[in-house]
Short mmCIF file of C-alpha atoms and ligand atoms in Angstrom, two decimals:
data_model
loop_
_atom_site.label_atom_id
_atom_site.label_comp_id
_atom_site.label_asym_id
_atom_site.label_seq_id
_atom_site.Cartn_x
_atom_site.Cartn_y
_atom_site.Cartn_z
CA MET I 1 41.38 -168.71 205.30
CA ALA I 2 40.08 -169.57 208.64
CA SER I 3 42.31 -169.72 211.52
CA SER I 4 39.72 -170.46 214.63
CA ILE I 5 41.43 -169.46 217.95
CA LYS I 6 38.19 -170.35 219.98
CA ASN I 7 35.02 -171.71 219.14
CA ARG I 8 32.74 -172.78 222.09
CA ASN I 9 29.20 -173.91 221.46
CA GLY I 10 27.07 -170.82 222.42
CA ASN I 11 24.08 -168.86 220.72
CA ASN I 12 26.24 -165.24 220.41
CA LYS I 13 29.12 -166.23 218.62
CA VAL I 14 30.74 -163.63 216.35
CA LEU I 15 32.79 -163.87 213.45
CA ILE I 16 36.14 -161.51 213.75
CA ILE I 17 36.95 -160.81 210.02
CA TYR I 18 40.61 -159.31 209.78
CA THR I 19 41.15 -157.69 206.51
CA GLY I 20 44.32 -155.69 207.11
CA GLY I 21 45.11 -152.25 208.76
CA THR I 22 47.27 -150.55 211.52
CA ILE I 23 45.71 -153.34 214.48
CA GLY I 24 47.24 -156.37 213.11
CA MET I 25 50.43 -154.68 211.59
CA LYS I 26 53.82 -155.76 212.25
CA ARG I 27 56.58 -152.99 212.30
CA THR I 28 59.40 -153.41 209.70
CA PRO I 29 62.24 -151.57 208.54
CA HIS I 30 59.96 -149.83 205.81
CA GLY I 31 57.22 -149.30 208.14
CA TYR I 32 53.98 -151.26 209.19
CA THR I 33 52.57 -153.78 207.50
CA PRO I 34 50.21 -156.57 207.84
CA SER I 35 51.44 -160.21 208.19
CA PRO I 36 49.51 -163.07 207.80
CA GLY I 37 49.06 -164.98 211.38
CA PHE I 38 50.57 -161.91 213.30
CA PHE I 39 46.88 -160.66 214.59
CA ALA I 40 46.03 -163.97 215.41
CA GLU I 41 49.07 -164.17 217.97
CA ALA I 42 48.21 -160.62 219.22
CA VAL I 43 44.76 -161.65 220.08
CA ALA I 44 46.10 -164.86 221.52
CA ALA I 45 48.11 -162.87 223.96
CA ILE I 46 44.85 -161.09 225.49
CA PRO I 47 43.47 -162.37 228.59
CA ASP I 48 40.05 -160.71 228.19
CA MET I 49 39.60 -162.87 225.28
CA THR I 50 39.65 -166.19 226.71
CA ARG I 51 37.72 -165.15 229.85
CA GLU I 52 34.48 -167.28 230.22
CA ASP I 53 32.44 -164.03 230.25
CA PHE I 54 33.33 -162.98 226.85
CA PRO I 55 31.59 -163.68 224.07
CA ASP I 56 32.24 -166.75 221.87
CA PHE I 57 33.82 -165.70 218.63
CA GLU I 58 36.04 -167.28 215.64
CA LEU I 59 38.31 -165.49 213.49
CA VAL I 60 38.94 -165.24 210.09
CA GLU I 61 42.02 -163.86 208.17
CA LEU I 62 41.34 -162.50 204.48
CA SER I 63 43.82 -163.20 201.88
CA PRO I 64 45.88 -161.02 200.89
CA LEU I 65 45.71 -158.60 203.85
CA LEU I 66 45.98 -155.31 203.01
CA ASP I 67 46.66 -151.70 204.29
CA SER I 68 43.19 -150.02 203.87
CA SER I 69 44.72 -147.59 201.11
CA ASP I 70 44.67 -150.36 198.89
CA MET I 71 41.06 -151.92 199.40
CA ALA I 72 39.09 -151.74 196.39
CA LEU I 73 35.99 -152.42 195.04
CA SER I 74 36.41 -156.26 195.05
CA ASP I 75 37.50 -156.43 198.38
CA TRP I 76 34.34 -154.69 199.61
CA ASN I 77 32.57 -157.25 197.97
CA LYS I 78 34.70 -160.34 199.47
CA ILE I 79 34.03 -158.74 202.84
CA ALA I 80 30.48 -158.34 202.08
CA SER I 81 30.21 -162.17 200.88
CA VAL I 82 31.93 -163.70 203.80
CA ILE I 83 29.21 -161.93 206.29
CA TYR I 84 26.53 -163.44 203.74
CA GLU I 85 27.82 -166.53 203.83
CA GLY I 86 28.36 -166.78 207.65
CA TYR I 87 25.09 -164.80 208.44
CA ASP I 88 22.93 -167.60 209.89
CA ARG I 89 25.92 -169.05 211.86
CA TYR I 90 26.45 -165.82 213.74
CA ALA I 91 25.07 -163.48 215.79
CA GLY I 92 27.10 -160.63 214.66
CA PHE I 93 30.19 -159.81 212.65
CA VAL I 94 33.33 -157.78 213.90
CA VAL I 95 35.31 -156.17 210.44
CA LEU I 96 38.96 -155.36 211.46
CA HIS I 97 40.30 -152.68 209.03
CA GLY I 98 42.36 -150.10 208.48
CA THR I 99 41.27 -146.77 209.44
CA ASP I 100 42.29 -145.10 206.24
CA THR I 101 39.29 -146.17 204.15
CA MET I 102 37.19 -147.41 206.99
CA ALA I 103 34.61 -145.07 206.25
CA TYR I 104 34.45 -146.17 202.50
CA THR I 105 34.06 -149.80 203.43
CA ALA I 106 31.59 -149.22 206.27
CA SER I 107 29.44 -147.27 203.60
CA ALA I 108 29.84 -149.94 200.80
CA LEU I 109 28.72 -152.75 203.23
CA SER I 110 25.86 -151.09 204.31
CA PHE I 111 24.76 -151.32 200.47
CA ILE I 112 25.92 -154.35 199.56
CA LEU I 113 24.17 -155.70 202.60
CA ASP I 114 20.73 -154.93 201.60
CA GLY I 115 18.23 -155.94 204.48
CA LEU I 116 20.94 -156.26 207.15
CA ASP I 117 19.41 -157.28 210.55
CA LYS I 118 22.51 -158.35 212.74
CA PRO I 119 25.40 -155.84 213.91
CA VAL I 120 28.23 -155.61 211.54
CA ILE I 121 30.76 -153.61 213.37
CA LEU I 122 33.71 -152.15 211.86
CA THR I 123 37.07 -151.16 213.76
CA GLY I 124 40.79 -151.22 214.04
CA SER I 125 43.04 -148.60 215.83
CA GLN I 126 45.85 -146.22 215.38
CA ILE I 127 48.46 -148.32 217.02
CA PRO I 128 48.96 -151.81 216.62
CA LEU I 129 47.64 -154.26 218.80
CA SER I 130 51.24 -155.67 219.47
CA GLU I 131 52.82 -152.38 220.94
CA LEU I 132 52.40 -150.35 224.20
CA ARG I 133 49.49 -148.16 224.30
CA SER I 134 47.39 -149.85 221.47
CA ASP I 135 44.01 -148.61 221.29
CA GLY I 136 43.16 -151.93 219.58
CA ARG I 137 42.57 -153.54 222.49
CA ASP I 138 39.59 -151.99 223.68
CA ASN I 139 38.22 -151.15 220.01
CA LEU I 140 38.37 -155.01 219.65
CA ILE I 141 37.03 -156.22 222.89
CA THR I 142 34.35 -153.86 222.68
CA SER I 143 33.16 -154.29 219.05
CA VAL I 144 32.94 -157.92 219.65
CA MET I 145 30.79 -157.21 223.03
CA ILE I 146 28.55 -155.02 220.72
CA ALA I 147 28.23 -157.50 217.66
CA ALA I 148 27.46 -160.09 220.44
CA ASP I 149 24.58 -158.05 221.82
CA GLY I 150 22.66 -157.96 219.03
CA VAL I 151 21.25 -154.73 219.60
CA VAL I 152 22.28 -152.83 216.52
CA ARG I 153 21.21 -154.14 213.31
CA GLU I 154 22.93 -152.18 210.49
CA VAL I 155 26.71 -151.50 209.58
CA ALA I 156 28.22 -149.54 212.58
CA LEU I 157 31.80 -148.34 213.14
CA TYR I 158 33.22 -148.42 216.63
CA PHE I 159 36.15 -146.36 217.72
CA SER I 160 37.65 -145.15 221.14
CA GLY I 161 34.35 -144.93 223.15
CA ARG I 162 31.88 -144.09 220.05
CA LEU I 163 29.91 -146.41 218.09
CA LEU I 164 29.02 -144.35 214.71
CA ARG I 165 26.72 -145.11 211.83
CA GLY I 166 28.99 -146.64 209.24
CA ASN I 167 27.57 -144.53 206.20
CA ARG I 168 27.69 -141.42 208.19
CA ALA I 169 31.20 -142.12 209.57
CA MET I 170 34.47 -139.72 208.54
CA LYS I 171 37.93 -140.33 209.49
CA MET I 172 38.55 -136.98 211.25
CA SER I 173 42.24 -137.39 212.52
CA ALA I 174 45.47 -138.98 211.13
CA ASP I 175 47.02 -139.53 214.54
CA GLY I 176 44.60 -139.03 217.17
CA LEU I 177 43.06 -142.10 219.14
CA ILE I 178 39.44 -140.50 218.83
CA ALA I 179 39.88 -140.78 214.94
CA PHE I 180 36.06 -140.82 213.56
CA ASP I 181 32.81 -138.92 213.98
CA SER I 182 29.88 -138.70 212.28
CA PRO I 183 29.06 -134.92 211.97
CA ASN I 184 25.51 -135.26 210.58
CA TYR I 185 24.29 -138.23 212.53
CA PRO I 186 24.22 -138.55 216.67
CA HIS I 187 26.35 -141.45 217.92
CA LEU I 188 24.70 -144.73 218.17
CA ALA I 189 26.23 -145.43 221.38
CA GLU I 190 28.40 -143.90 224.23
CA VAL I 191 30.72 -146.31 225.71
CA GLY I 192 32.00 -145.26 228.96
CA ILE I 193 31.73 -147.85 232.01
CA SER I 194 28.86 -149.27 230.19
CA ILE I 195 27.72 -149.30 226.35
CA ARG I 196 24.72 -147.04 226.66
CA TYR I 197 23.10 -147.06 223.25
CA ASN I 198 21.08 -144.45 221.57
CA TYR I 199 18.11 -146.10 220.94
CA PRO I 200 15.93 -143.57 218.72
CA ALA I 201 19.07 -143.26 216.66
CA LEU I 202 19.32 -146.80 215.75
CA ARG I 203 18.00 -148.06 212.22
CA GLN I 204 15.09 -150.59 212.74
CA GLY I 205 16.16 -154.15 211.34
CA GLY I 206 15.31 -155.40 207.91
CA THR I 207 12.11 -156.76 207.37
CA LYS I 208 13.12 -158.69 204.04
CA PRO I 209 15.70 -161.38 203.88
CA LEU I 210 19.36 -160.34 203.77
CA THR I 211 20.39 -159.92 199.95
CA PHE I 212 23.96 -159.84 198.55
CA ARG I 213 24.36 -156.88 196.05
CA PRO I 214 27.91 -157.02 194.90
CA PHE I 215 29.40 -153.92 193.04
CA SER I 216 29.96 -153.94 189.67
CA GLU I 217 33.50 -152.25 188.52
CA LEU I 218 32.17 -148.90 187.20
CA PRO I 219 33.86 -145.49 186.54
CA ILE I 220 32.67 -143.45 189.37
CA GLY I 221 34.65 -140.39 190.26
CA VAL I 222 34.95 -137.59 192.90
CA LEU I 223 35.95 -133.90 191.84
CA LYS I 224 36.77 -131.63 194.75
CA VAL I 225 36.39 -127.75 193.44
CA PHE I 226 38.88 -125.18 194.91
CA PRO I 227 39.24 -121.63 194.10
CA GLY I 228 40.81 -120.98 190.72
CA ILE I 229 40.05 -124.48 189.35
CA GLN I 230 39.83 -124.53 185.59
CA PHE I 231 37.18 -126.96 184.76
CA GLY I 232 38.03 -127.25 181.02
CA LEU I 233 40.70 -129.47 182.49
CA PHE I 234 38.21 -132.28 183.73
CA GLU I 235 35.95 -131.89 180.74
CA ASP I 236 37.08 -135.07 179.01
CA ILE I 237 36.48 -137.41 182.11
CA MET I 238 33.36 -135.64 183.69
CA ALA I 239 31.55 -135.52 180.44
CA ASP I 240 32.61 -138.65 178.55
CA LYS I 241 34.48 -141.19 180.72
CA LEU I 242 32.39 -141.36 184.16
CA SER I 243 28.86 -142.67 185.07
CA GLY I 244 28.49 -141.00 188.39
CA ILE I 245 30.44 -138.35 189.78
CA VAL I 246 30.57 -136.74 193.29
CA LEU I 247 31.25 -133.05 193.10
CA GLU I 248 32.59 -132.07 196.47
CA THR I 249 31.53 -128.17 196.47
CA PHE I 250 32.00 -125.26 198.88
CA GLY I 251 29.26 -124.82 201.91
CA ALA I 252 25.69 -125.71 200.86
CA GLY I 253 26.45 -126.41 197.38
CA ASN I 254 28.51 -123.73 195.75
CA ILE I 255 30.81 -123.55 192.77
CA PRO I 256 33.25 -120.96 191.94
CA GLY I 257 32.80 -118.20 189.25
CA GLY I 258 29.24 -118.83 188.84
CA GLY I 259 29.71 -121.92 187.54
CA ASP I 260 29.72 -120.78 183.85
CA ARG I 261 32.65 -123.07 182.82
CA LEU I 262 31.47 -126.16 184.61
CA LEU I 263 27.85 -125.86 183.65
CA PRO I 264 28.23 -127.14 180.32
CA ILE I 265 30.23 -129.80 181.09
CA ILE I 266 27.85 -131.00 183.99
CA LYS I 267 24.72 -130.89 180.81
CA LYS I 268 27.06 -132.86 178.57
CA ALA I 269 28.15 -135.24 181.33
CA PHE I 270 24.55 -135.60 182.10
CA ASN I 271 23.05 -136.02 178.37
CA ASN I 272 25.66 -139.02 178.27
CA GLY I 273 23.97 -140.77 180.78
CA ALA I 274 26.38 -139.68 184.01
CA VAL I 275 24.86 -138.60 187.47
CA VAL I 276 26.54 -135.75 189.17
CA VAL I 277 25.91 -135.49 192.84
CA VAL I 278 26.57 -132.40 194.75
CA CYS I 279 28.13 -132.96 198.43
CA SER I 280 29.82 -130.34 200.51
CA GLN I 281 33.37 -129.87 201.54
CA CYS I 282 32.22 -129.02 205.08
CA PRO I 283 31.76 -132.29 207.26
CA SER I 284 28.79 -130.68 208.85
CA GLY I 285 25.28 -129.38 207.34
CA THR I 286 23.63 -130.40 204.54
CA VAL I 287 23.69 -129.22 200.23
CA THR I 288 20.62 -127.00 199.68
CA LEU I 289 20.54 -126.85 196.01
CA GLY I 290 19.18 -123.24 195.19
CA ALA I 291 20.10 -121.33 198.30
CA TYR I 292 22.50 -119.23 195.96
CA GLU I 293 22.05 -118.61 192.59
CA SER I 294 25.46 -120.84 191.71
CA SER I 295 23.68 -123.74 193.10
CA SER I 296 21.04 -123.15 191.37
CA ALA I 297 22.36 -123.56 187.98
CA LEU I 298 24.00 -126.96 189.00
CA LYS I 299 20.40 -128.21 189.58
CA ASN I 300 19.26 -126.85 186.18
CA ALA I 301 22.28 -128.37 184.67
CA GLY I 302 21.02 -131.69 186.02
CA ALA I 303 22.79 -132.40 189.08
CA VAL I 304 21.28 -134.16 192.12
CA SER I 305 21.83 -133.17 195.65
CA GLY I 306 23.76 -135.44 197.82
CA ARG I 307 22.04 -133.45 200.88
CA ASP I 308 23.90 -134.36 204.19
CA MET I 309 25.92 -137.47 202.66
CA THR I 310 29.42 -137.76 203.34
CA THR I 311 31.73 -138.20 200.24
CA GLU I 312 32.33 -141.78 201.23
CA ALA I 313 28.61 -142.76 201.40
CA ALA I 314 27.71 -140.60 197.70
CA VAL I 315 30.77 -142.79 196.38
CA ALA I 316 29.50 -145.95 197.63
CA LYS I 317 25.66 -145.15 196.98
CA LEU I 318 26.73 -144.06 192.92
CA TYR I 319 28.65 -147.90 192.97
CA HIS I 320 25.58 -149.44 194.32
CA LEU I 321 22.97 -147.88 192.15
CA PHE I 322 24.82 -148.21 188.94
CA SER I 323 25.55 -151.64 190.00
CA LEU I 324 21.29 -152.60 189.89
CA GLY I 325 21.21 -151.30 186.41
CA ILE I 326 18.38 -149.22 186.86
CA PRO I 327 17.74 -146.14 184.53
CA LYS I 328 19.53 -142.87 185.30
CA ASP I 329 16.43 -141.27 186.17
CA GLU I 330 15.61 -143.56 188.83
CA ILE I 331 19.28 -143.47 190.08
CA LYS I 332 18.72 -139.46 190.27
CA ARG I 333 15.70 -140.21 192.24
CA LEU I 334 16.89 -142.39 194.42
CA ILE I 335 20.21 -140.48 195.27
CA GLU I 336 17.93 -137.72 197.32
CA ARG I 337 16.28 -140.71 199.19
CA ASP I 338 17.34 -142.42 202.26
CA LEU I 339 17.94 -146.17 201.17
CA ALA I 340 20.52 -147.42 204.28
CA GLY I 341 20.42 -144.55 206.88
CA GLU I 342 22.94 -142.45 204.83
CA LEU I 343 21.09 -139.33 204.69
CA SER I 344 18.43 -136.87 205.95
CA GLU I 345 15.50 -136.81 203.73
CA LEU I 346 14.15 -133.36 203.37
N1 LIG Z 1 47.29 -147.38 206.63
C1 LIG Z 1 46.49 -147.66 207.63
C2 LIG Z 1 45.21 -148.43 207.12
O1 LIG Z 1 44.51 -147.95 206.64
C3 LIG Z 1 45.97 -147.04 208.82
C4 LIG Z 1 45.53 -147.67 209.85
O2 LIG Z 1 45.09 -148.88 209.76
O3 LIG Z 1 45.14 -147.02 210.59
O4 LIG Z 1 45.41 -149.62 206.76
#
């Protein structure tokens, strides 16, 4: 698994974990694909990374390398376990990842690595490192510098000059180089000529030892409501199959048609032990259950507010809480509490 490119003895050594994604991909007749060893070759060709004043680093390449659309629960656990096992040996970690599901992985890591007190920075690129005009070069170099700095003590995502809280980040553009933002949380740093940290926005370090809390395979689902949705079609899956459901509603938590069709399904799901978390389809703002009649009904049926959480964070949080094996009422209570910086409490 490990291929060490550079390993001088120093205190600020960073572990770079390449998981796959565009940054290290190779062009093939069938499109871009990750290829073992290809990323390490591209890194070796970046002069800045061999400079004396560049932080010490080691590179590990996970196997298999993935397009991040193939990332699964076991991959989140694997990435977290590499960090957990190397925790005492490195000042910080950079996780190189495809952009498509980077916000999900960032959210997942923020729960799996409970009590984190060192920087874990996810980054990637829209153009491979080996190609002209790659945005991967700055994303990689700056992420390693942030990881070596040790100022950040949480899972963050760096992309195109912005350092974002990982479990607040969203992919906003499929082809723009400024691909991520965190509409509901201030940037953790702006990177121009210098790295300007937004200290009040940073999370305080863990006061307890780091604990590895892997996710278990669980039936978690996301349902996005839309005008004309026939809720009956989803009854089986919502009421009988899923333990946790993220309901992506309109605006502040509203559902179509007064929810007449949905509410009995939610009640049934609730009675069967499921937890329904109400999130918004709007990237910015918060769910306020009870602001409108249709959302009051959701609350009465047993749904719980995801407040200003992203869907990515809500999915990861459901995996986290159900994996802890705690009672449903406790899960419902904790959904509305800030556990890893993912949500603004009332
Ligand atoms: N499909 C790629 C991935 O997520 C896209 C990217 O890396 O930008 O792995």
